[in-house]
Coordinates of C-alpha atoms in Angstrom, one line a residue:
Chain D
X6 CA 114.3 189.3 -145.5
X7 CA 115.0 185.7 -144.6
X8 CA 118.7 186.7 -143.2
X9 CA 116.8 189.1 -140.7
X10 CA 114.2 186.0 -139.9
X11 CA 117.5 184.3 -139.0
X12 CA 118.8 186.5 -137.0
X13 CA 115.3 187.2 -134.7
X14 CA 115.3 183.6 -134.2
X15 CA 119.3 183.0 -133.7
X16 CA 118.7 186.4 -131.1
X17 CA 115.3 184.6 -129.5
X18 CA 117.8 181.4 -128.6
X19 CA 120.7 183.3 -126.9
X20 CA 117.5 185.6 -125.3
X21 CA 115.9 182.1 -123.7
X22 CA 119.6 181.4 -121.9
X23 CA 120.1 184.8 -120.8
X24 CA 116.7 184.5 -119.4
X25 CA 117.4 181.2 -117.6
X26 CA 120.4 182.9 -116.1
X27 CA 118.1 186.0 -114.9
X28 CA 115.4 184.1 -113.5
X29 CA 118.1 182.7 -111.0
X30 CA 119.1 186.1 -109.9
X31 CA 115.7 187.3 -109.5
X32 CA 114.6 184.0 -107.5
X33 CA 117.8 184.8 -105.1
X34 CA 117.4 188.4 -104.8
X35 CA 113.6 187.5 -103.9
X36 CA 114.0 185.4 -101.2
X37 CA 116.9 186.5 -99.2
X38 CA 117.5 190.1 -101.0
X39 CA 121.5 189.1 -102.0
X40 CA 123.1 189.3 -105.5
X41 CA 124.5 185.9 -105.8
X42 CA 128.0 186.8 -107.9
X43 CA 129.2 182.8 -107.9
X44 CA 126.0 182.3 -110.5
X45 CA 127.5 182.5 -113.6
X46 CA 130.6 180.2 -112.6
X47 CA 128.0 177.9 -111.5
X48 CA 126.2 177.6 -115.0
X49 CA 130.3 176.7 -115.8
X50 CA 130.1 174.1 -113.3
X51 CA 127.1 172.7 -114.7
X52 CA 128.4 172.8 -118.5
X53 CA 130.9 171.1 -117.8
X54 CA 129.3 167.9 -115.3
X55 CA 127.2 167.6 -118.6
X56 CA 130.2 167.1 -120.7
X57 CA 131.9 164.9 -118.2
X58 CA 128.5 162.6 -118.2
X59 CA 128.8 162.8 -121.6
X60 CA 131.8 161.3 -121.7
X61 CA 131.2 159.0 -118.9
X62 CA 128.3 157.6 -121.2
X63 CA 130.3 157.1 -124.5
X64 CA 133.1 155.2 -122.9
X65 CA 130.3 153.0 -121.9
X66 CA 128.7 152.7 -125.5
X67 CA 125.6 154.6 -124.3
X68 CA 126.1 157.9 -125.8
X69 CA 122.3 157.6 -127.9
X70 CA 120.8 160.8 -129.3
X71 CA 118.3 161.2 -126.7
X72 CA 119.3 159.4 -124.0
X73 CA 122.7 161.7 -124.2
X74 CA 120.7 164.9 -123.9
X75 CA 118.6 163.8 -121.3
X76 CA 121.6 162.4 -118.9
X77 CA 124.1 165.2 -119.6
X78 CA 121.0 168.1 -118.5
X79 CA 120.3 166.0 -115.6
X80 CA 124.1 165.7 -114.6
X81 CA 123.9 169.6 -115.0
X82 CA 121.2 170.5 -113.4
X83 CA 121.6 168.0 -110.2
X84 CA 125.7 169.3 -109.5
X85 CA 124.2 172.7 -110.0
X86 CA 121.6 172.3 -107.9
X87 CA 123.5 170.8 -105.0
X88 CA 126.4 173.4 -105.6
X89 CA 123.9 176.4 -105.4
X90 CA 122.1 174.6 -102.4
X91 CA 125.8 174.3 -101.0
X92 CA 126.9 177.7 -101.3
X93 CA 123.7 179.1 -99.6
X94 CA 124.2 176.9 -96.7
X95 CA 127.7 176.9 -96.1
X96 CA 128.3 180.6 -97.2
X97 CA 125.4 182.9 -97.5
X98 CA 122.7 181.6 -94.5
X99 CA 125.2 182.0 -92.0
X100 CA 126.4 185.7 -93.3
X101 CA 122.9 186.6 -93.8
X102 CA 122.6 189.6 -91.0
X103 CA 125.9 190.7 -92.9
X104 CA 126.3 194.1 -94.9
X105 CA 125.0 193.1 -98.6
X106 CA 128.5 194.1 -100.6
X107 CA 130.0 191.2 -98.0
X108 CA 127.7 188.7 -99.5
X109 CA 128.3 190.3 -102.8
X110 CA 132.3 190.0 -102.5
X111 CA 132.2 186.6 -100.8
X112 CA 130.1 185.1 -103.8
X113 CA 131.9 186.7 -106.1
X114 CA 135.2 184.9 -104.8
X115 CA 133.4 182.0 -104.4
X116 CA 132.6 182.2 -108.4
X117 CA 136.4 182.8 -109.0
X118 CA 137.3 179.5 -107.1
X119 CA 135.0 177.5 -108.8
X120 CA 136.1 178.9 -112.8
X121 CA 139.8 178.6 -111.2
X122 CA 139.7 175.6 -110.1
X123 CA 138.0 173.9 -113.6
X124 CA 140.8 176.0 -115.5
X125 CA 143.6 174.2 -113.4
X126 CA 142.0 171.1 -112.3
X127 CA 140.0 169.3 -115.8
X128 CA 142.6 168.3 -117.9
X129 CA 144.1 171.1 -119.9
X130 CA 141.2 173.2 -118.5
X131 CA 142.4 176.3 -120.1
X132 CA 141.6 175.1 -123.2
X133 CA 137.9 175.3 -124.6
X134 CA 136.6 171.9 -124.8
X135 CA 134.4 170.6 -127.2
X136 CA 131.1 170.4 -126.6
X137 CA 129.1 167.1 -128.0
X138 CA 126.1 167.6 -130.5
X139 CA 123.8 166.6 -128.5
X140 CA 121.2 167.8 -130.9
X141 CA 121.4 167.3 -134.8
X142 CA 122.5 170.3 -136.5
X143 CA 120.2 169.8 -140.0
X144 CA 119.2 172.5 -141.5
X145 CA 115.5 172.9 -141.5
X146 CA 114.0 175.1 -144.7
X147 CA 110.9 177.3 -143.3
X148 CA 108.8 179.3 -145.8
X149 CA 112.8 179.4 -147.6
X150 CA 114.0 180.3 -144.3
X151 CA 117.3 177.8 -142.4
X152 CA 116.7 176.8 -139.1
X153 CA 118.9 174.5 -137.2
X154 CA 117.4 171.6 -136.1
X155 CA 119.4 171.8 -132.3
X156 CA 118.2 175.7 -132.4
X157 CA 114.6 174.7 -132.7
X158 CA 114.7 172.1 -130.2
X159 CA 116.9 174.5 -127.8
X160 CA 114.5 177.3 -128.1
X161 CA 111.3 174.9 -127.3
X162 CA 113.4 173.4 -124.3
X163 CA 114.2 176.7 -123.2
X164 CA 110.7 178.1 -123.3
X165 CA 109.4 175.1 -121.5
X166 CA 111.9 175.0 -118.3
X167 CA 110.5 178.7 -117.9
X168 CA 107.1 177.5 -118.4
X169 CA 107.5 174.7 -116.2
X170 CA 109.4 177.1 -113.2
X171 CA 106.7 180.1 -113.8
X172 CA 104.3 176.9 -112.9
X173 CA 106.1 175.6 -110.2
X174 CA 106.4 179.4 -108.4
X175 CA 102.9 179.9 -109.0
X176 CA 100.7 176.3 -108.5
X177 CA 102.7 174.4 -106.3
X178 CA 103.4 174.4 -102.7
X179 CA 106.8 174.7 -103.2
X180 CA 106.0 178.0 -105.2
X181 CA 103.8 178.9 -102.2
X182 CA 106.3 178.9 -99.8
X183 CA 108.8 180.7 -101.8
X184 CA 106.6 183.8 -102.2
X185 CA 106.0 183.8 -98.7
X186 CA 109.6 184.1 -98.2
X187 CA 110.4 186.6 -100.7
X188 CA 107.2 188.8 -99.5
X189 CA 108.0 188.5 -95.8
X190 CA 110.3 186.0 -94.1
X191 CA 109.7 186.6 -90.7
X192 CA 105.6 186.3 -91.6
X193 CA 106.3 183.1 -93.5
X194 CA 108.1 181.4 -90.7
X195 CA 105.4 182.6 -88.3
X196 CA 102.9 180.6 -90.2
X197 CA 105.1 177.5 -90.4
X198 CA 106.9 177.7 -93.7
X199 CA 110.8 176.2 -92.9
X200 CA 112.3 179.2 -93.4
X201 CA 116.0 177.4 -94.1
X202 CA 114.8 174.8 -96.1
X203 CA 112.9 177.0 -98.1
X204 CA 115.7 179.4 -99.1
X205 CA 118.1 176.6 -99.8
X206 CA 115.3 174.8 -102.4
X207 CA 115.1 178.4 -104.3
X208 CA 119.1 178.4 -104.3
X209 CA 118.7 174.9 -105.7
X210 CA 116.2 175.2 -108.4
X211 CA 117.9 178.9 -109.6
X212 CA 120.8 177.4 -110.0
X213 CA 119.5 174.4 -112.0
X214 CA 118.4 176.2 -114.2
X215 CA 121.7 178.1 -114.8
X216 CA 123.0 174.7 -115.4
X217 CA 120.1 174.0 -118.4
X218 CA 121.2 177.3 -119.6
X219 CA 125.3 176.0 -119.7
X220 CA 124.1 172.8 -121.4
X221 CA 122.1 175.2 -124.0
X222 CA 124.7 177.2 -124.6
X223 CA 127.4 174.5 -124.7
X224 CA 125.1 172.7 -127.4
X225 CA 124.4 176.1 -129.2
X226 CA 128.3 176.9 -129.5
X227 CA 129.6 173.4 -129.7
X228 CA 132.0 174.1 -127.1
X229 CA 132.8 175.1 -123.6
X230 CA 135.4 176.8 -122.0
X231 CA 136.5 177.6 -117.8
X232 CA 135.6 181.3 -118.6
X233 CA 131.9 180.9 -120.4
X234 CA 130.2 181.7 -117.1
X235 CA 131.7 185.3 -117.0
X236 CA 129.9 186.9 -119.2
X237 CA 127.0 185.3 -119.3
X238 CA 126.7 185.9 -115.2
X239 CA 126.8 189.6 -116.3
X240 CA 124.4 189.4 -119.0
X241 CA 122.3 187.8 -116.5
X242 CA 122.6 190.0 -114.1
X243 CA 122.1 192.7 -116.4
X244 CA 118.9 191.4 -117.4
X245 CA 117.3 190.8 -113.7
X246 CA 118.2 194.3 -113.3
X247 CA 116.8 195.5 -116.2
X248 CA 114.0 193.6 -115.5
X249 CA 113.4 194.8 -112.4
X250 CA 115.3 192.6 -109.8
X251 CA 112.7 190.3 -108.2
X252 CA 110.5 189.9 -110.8
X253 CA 110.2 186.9 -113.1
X254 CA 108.9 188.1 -116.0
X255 CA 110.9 191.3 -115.7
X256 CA 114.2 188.8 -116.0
X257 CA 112.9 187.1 -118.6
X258 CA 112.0 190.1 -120.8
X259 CA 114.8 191.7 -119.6
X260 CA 116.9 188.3 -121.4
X261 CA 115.0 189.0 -124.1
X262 CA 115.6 192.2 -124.7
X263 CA 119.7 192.3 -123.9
X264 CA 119.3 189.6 -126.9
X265 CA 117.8 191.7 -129.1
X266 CA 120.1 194.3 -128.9
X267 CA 122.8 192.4 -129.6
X268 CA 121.1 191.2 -132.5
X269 CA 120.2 194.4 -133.6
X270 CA 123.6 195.4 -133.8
X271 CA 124.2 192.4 -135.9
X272 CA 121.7 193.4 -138.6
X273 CA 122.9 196.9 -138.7
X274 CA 126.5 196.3 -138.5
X275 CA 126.9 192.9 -139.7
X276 CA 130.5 193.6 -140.1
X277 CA 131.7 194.7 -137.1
X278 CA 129.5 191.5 -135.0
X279 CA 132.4 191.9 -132.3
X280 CA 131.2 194.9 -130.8
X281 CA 127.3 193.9 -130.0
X282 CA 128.4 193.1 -126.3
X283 CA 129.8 196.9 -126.4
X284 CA 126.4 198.2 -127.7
X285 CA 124.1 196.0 -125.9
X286 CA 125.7 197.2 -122.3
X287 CA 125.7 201.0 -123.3
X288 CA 122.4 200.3 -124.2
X289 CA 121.3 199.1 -120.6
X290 CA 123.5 201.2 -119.1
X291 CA 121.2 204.5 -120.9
X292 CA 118.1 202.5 -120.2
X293 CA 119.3 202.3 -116.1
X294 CA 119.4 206.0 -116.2
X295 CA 116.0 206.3 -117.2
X296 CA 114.8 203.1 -115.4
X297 CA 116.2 202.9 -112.3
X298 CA 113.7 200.4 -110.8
X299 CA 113.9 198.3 -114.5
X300 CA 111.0 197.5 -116.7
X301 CA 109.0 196.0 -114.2
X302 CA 109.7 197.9 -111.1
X303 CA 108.9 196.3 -107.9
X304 CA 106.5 198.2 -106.7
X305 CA 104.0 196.9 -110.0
X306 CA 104.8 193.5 -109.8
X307 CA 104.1 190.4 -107.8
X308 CA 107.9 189.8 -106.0
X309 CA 109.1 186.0 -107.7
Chain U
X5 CA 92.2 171.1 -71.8
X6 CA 95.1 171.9 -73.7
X7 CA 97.2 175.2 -74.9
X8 CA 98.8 176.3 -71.6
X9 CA 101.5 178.7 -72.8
X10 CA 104.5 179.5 -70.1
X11 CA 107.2 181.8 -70.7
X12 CA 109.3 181.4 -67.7
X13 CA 111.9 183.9 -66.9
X14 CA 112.9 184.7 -70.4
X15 CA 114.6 187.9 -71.3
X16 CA 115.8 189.6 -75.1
X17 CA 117.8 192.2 -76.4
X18 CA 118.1 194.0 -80.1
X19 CA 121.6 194.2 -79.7
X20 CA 122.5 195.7 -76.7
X21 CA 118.7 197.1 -75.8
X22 CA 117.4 194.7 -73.6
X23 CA 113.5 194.5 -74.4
X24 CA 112.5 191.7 -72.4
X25 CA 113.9 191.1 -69.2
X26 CA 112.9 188.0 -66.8
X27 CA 109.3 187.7 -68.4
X28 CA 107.1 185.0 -66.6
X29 CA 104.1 184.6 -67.9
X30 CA 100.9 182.0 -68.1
X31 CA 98.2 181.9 -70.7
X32 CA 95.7 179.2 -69.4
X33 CA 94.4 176.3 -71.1
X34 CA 90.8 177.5 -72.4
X35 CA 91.4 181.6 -71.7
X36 CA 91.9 184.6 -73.0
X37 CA 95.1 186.1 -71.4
X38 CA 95.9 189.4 -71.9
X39 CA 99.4 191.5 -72.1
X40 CA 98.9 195.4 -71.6
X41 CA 101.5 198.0 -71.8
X42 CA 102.1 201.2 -73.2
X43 CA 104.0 201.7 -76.7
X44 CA 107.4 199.9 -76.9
X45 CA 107.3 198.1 -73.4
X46 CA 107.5 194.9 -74.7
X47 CA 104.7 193.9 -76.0
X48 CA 105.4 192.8 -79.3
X49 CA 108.9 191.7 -78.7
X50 CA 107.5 188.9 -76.4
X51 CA 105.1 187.7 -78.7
X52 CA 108.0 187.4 -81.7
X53 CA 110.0 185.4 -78.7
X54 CA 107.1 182.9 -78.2
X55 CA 106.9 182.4 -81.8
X56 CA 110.9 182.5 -82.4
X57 CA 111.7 185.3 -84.3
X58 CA 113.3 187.3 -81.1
X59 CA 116.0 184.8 -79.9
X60 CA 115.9 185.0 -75.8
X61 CA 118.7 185.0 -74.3
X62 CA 117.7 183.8 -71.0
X63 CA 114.6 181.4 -69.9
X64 CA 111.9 179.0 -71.5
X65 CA 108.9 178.9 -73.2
X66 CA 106.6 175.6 -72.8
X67 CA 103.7 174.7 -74.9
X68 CA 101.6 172.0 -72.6
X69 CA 104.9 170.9 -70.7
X70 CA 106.3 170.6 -74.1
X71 CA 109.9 173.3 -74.7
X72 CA 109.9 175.3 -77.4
X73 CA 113.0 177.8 -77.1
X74 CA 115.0 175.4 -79.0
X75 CA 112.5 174.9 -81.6
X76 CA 112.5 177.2 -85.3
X77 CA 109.6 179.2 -85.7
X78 CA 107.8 176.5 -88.2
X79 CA 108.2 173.8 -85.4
X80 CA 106.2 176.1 -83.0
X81 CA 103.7 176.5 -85.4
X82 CA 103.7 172.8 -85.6
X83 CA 103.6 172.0 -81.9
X84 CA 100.3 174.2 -81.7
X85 CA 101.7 177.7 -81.9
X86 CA 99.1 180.2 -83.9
X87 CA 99.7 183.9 -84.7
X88 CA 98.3 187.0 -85.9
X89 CA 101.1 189.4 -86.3
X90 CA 100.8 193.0 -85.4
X91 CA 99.9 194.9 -88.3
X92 CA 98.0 191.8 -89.4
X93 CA 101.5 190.9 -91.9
X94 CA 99.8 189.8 -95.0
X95 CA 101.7 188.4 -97.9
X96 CA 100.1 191.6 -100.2
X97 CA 101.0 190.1 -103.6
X98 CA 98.7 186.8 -102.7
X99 CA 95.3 186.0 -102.9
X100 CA 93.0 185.8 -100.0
X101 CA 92.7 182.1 -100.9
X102 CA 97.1 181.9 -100.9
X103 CA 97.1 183.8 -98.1
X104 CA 94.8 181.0 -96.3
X105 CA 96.9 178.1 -97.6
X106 CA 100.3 179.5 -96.5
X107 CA 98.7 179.4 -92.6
X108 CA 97.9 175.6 -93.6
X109 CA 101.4 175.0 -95.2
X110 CA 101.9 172.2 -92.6
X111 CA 99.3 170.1 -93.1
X112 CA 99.4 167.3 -95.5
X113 CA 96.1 166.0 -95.9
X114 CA 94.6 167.5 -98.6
X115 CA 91.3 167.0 -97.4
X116 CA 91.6 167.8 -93.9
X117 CA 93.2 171.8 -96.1
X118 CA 90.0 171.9 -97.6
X119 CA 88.0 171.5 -94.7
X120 CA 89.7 174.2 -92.8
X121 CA 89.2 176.1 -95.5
X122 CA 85.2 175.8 -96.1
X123 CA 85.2 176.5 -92.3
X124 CA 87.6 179.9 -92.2
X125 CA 84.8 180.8 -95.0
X126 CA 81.8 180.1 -93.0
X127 CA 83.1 182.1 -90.4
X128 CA 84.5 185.1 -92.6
X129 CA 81.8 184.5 -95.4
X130 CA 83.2 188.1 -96.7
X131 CA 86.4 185.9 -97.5
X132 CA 84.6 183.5 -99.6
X133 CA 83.4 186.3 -101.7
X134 CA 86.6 187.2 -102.5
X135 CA 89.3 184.6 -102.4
X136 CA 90.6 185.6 -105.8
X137 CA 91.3 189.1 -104.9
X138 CA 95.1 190.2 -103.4
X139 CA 95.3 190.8 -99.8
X140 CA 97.0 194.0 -100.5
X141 CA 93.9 195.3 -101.6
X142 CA 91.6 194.9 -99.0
X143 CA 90.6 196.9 -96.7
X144 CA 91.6 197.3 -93.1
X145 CA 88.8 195.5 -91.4
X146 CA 89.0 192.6 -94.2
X147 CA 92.7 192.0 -93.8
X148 CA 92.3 191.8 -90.2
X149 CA 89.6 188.6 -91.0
X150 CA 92.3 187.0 -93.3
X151 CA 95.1 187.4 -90.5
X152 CA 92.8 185.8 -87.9
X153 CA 91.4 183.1 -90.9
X154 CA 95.1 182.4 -92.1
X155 CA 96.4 181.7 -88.4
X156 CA 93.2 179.1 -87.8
X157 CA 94.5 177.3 -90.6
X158 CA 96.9 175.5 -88.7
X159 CA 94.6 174.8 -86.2
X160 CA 96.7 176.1 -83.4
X161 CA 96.4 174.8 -79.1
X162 CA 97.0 178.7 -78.8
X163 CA 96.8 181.5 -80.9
X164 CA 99.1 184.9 -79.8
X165 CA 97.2 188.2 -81.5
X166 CA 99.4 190.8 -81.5
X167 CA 96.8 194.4 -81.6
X168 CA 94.3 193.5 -83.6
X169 CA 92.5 196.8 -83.1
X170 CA 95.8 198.4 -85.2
X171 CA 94.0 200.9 -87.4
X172 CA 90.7 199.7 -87.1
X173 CA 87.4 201.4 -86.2
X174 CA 85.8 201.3 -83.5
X175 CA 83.0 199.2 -85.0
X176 CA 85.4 197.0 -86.4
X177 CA 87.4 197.1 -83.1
X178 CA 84.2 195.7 -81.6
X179 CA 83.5 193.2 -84.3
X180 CA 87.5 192.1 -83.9
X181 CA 86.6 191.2 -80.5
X182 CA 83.9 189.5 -81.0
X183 CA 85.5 187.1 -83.4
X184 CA 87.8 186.6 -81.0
X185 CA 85.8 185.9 -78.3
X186 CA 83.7 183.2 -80.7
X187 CA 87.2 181.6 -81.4
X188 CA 88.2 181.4 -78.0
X189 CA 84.5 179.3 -77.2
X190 CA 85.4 176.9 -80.0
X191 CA 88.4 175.8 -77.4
X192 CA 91.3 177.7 -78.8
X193 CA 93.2 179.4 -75.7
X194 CA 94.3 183.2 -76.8
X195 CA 97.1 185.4 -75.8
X196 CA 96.2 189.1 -77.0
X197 CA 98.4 191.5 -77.3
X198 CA 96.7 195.2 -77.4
X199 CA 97.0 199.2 -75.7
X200 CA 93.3 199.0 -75.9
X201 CA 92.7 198.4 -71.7
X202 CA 88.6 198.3 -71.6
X203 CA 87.6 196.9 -74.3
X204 CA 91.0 194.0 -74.0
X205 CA 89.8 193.5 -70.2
X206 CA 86.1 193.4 -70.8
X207 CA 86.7 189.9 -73.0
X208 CA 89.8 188.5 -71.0
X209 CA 90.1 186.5 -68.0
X210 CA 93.6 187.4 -66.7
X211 CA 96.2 189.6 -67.4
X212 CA 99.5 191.2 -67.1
X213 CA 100.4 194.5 -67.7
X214 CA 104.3 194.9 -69.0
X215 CA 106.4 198.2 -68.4
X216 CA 110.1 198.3 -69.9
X217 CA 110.3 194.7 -70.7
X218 CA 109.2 193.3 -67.1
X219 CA 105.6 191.9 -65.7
X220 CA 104.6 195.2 -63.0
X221 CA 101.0 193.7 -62.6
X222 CA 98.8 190.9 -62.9
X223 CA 95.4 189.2 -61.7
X224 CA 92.2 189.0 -63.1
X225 CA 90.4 191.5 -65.4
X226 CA 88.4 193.1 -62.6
X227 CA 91.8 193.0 -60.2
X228 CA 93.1 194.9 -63.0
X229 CA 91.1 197.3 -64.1
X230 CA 91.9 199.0 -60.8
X231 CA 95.3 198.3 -60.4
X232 CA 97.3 201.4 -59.6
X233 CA 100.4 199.6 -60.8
X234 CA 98.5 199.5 -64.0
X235 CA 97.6 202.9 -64.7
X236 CA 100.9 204.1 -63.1
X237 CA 102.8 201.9 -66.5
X238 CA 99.8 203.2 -68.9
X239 CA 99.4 206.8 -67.6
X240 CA 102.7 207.5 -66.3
X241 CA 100.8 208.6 -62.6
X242 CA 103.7 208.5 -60.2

């Protein structure tokens, strides 16, 4: 009984990231309707500015407990922000009348540069690199359950930077503008919303929080490597659609829910742990066939 | 007396369909000015070139001397520019209160937001009853008072209305023109789009009638309303 509490909460961690990773497809696919494939090997990016402001801090002495945490997520988020905000403006504003696979191809390419060019460019970059514990690793007994101490305080991050954006899309005039985009563009810009600026800001705060989601996981696994963005881009992805592209909530239940099947797996087949990516993507494979639209299908749902 | 609109000479095309071609038009400071034309003469297109959504390819637009064609959209809207889509173009998944606050999203003064809003609500008091509810789930007539409310937000020199009658009643039709009439005495100057020719010429000063992306009449309401150029482009009379 306590293994299995284990387990829900180990699965309710991984399903916070995932959800960080799908809210930023959802928040790109809202305002300019374009699956943006370079996400995932942004979160990379942003993994590994944190571990090189890590580093940067203990070869100046600073490296304290939580001055450490809070520098290497800011270095994550800020060169993930400005690399999503860059991509957009360079890349996708300029192809957006283009066919959508163009956009989808382009950013996919752009996502291979950026893992390629960590693998060949940070010193012996294709190597995994270990991460720094960020986050003390003590065991914490709960009703004669073990929690990890950097699990708890992961998990409680995690729920709060969705909290915090859910705010942000819903009470701010930020938020405002950005559901003006995503339910009409041309509408929004005819009532004075920058439509550019707008659009680049959502490109910037989606992929910040892929780069939270890279200093999670870093933290969570203790290390990083050029090629961690891979599959967690595709789990992402998998959950927005799941989810119901567009939707916020649908991308963070669908996070939650690719979690739980791999954890599911895990309890059942405890030995044979290796195959829950295997299962978890049948699994949403099925549940595509039966949901085409996703859990929360757009026409229900308020769009971002 | 400001909110003298000029297109001069501009033209358009949707790829290689040319929709506008040379228009030259002047809404006056102070008036309504009307644009009348059959379905798909042009109507629409030039308002979305005023407002910068249509690019032109060819000739200006002023705002009080002032050039807009090289201005975004939002910097119209900020030099003055107001608009009711066709359609009325609400954001559906907002509230009527969002929908409001989107129209003031340049403003900073949070004060001077607030303000505009008490007024949009004395005028629409319907609104005020039900700023919590989505626009998507009003009704025709209702939406039509939170497209006009949401473009006085920005407290626009001119404000283009693009059809408000669109799927309206006839009562509401009337009501619609009433409001507009009120908003044009409070000093606004309107440009209204509509196929509607009696009722549009009964509350307008002046007017051009558009036919296949070009101006074939103007003048006054009266000159107008019995202009054989006029009924040639509504009726098709040759």
């Amino acid at each position: 009984m306590a293994i299995l509490f284990e387990y829900l909460f180990n699965g309710a961690v991984l399903g916070i990231m995932y959800a960080l990773v799908a809210v930023g497809f959802t928040l790109f696919f809202g305002v300019l309707d374009i699956i943006k494939f370079s996400h995932g090997d942004v979160l990379t990016l942003g993994a590994f500015s944190g571990l090189v402001s890590f580093l940067a801090l203990q070869s100046l002495g600073l490296d304290l407990p939580v001055v450490g945490l809070v520098v290497v997520l800011a270095a994550a988020c800020i060169v993930t922000g400005a690399v999503g905000a860059l991509i957009g403006q360079a890349f996708i504003i300029p192809m957006r009348n283009a066919s959508g696979f163009n956009i989808l191809l382009m950013t996919l390419m752009i996502g291979t540069g950026i893992r390629e060019a960590i693998r060949l460019f940070y010193p012996n970059g294709a190597n995994p690199k270990a991460f720094p514990a960020l986050l003390p690793k003590t065991p914490i007994e709960i009703g004669g359950v073990f929690f990890r101490l950097d699990s708890i305080v992961l998990l409680g991050l995690g729920f709060g930077v969705i909290l915090l954006t859910n705010w942000l899309i819903r009470h701010t005039k930020l938020g405002l503008a950005i559901r003006a985009v995503a339910q009409d563009g041309d509408t929004a810009q005819a009532m004075g919303i920058p439509f550019k600026t707008i659009v680049l800001a959502t490109f910037a705060l989606g992929s910040a929080l892929a780069g939270i989601a890279g200093v999670m996981h870093g933290i969570y696994y203790s290390e990083i490597n050029f090629s961690v963005g891979l599959l967690l881009g595709v789990i992402g992805f998998s959950a927005a659609v799941v989810g119901g592209l567009g939707s916020i909530w649908g991308a963070i239940i669908g996070g939650f829910t690719f979690a739980a099947l791999q954890t599911l797996w895990v309890v059942v087949f405890p030995d044979a742990s290796g195959y829950r990516d295997v299962f978890a993507f049948t699994a949403i494979i099925i549940a595509m066939t039966i949901w085409p639209t996703g859990i929360i299908a757009e026409r229900y749902s308020e769009r971002v | 007396m400001t909110g003298n609109l000029e297109t001069k000479n501009i033209s358009a095309a949707y790829g290689n369909a040319q929709v506008l071609n040379g228009v030259s038009i002047v809404a006056r400071p102070g008036a309504i000015t009307c644009i009348l034309g059959a379905n798909g003469a042009g109507k629409t297109s030039l308002i979305r070139a005023i407002i910068g959504l249509l690019p032109t390819i060819d000739g200006s637009v002023e705002l009080d001397g002032t050039p807009l064609s090289s201005l975004r959209p939002h910097a119209r809207v900020a030099h003055g520019v107001g608009c009711v889509p066709e359609g009325r173009k609400l954001f559906p998944k907002m509230t009527v209160e969002e929908n409001l606050r989107v129209g003031a999203y340049l403003m900073q003064d949070k004060q001077l937001i607030q303000k505009r809003l008490t007024k949009v609500y004395e005028t629409f008091p319907r609104l005020a009853e039900r700023k919590q509810q989505f626009a998507g789930t009003m009704s025709g007539g209702e939406q039509a008072m939170v497209s006009i409310g949401r473009a006085l937000m920005s407290e626009p020199r001119i404000l283009l209305i693009d059809e408000p009658s669109l799927g309206l009643s006839p009562a509401l039709v009337r009501d619609s023109f009433a409001i507009i009439r009120d908003i044009n005495k409070s000093g606004i100057s309107i440009l209204l789009v509509e196929q509607n020719v009696r009722q549009t010429l009964a509350i307008a000063d002046y007017g051009y009638v558009i036919s296949q992306g070009k101006v074939v009449a103007r003048g006054t309401s009266e000159e107008l309303l019995n202009d054989e150029e006029m009924k040639r482009a509504y009726f098709g009379i040759q």
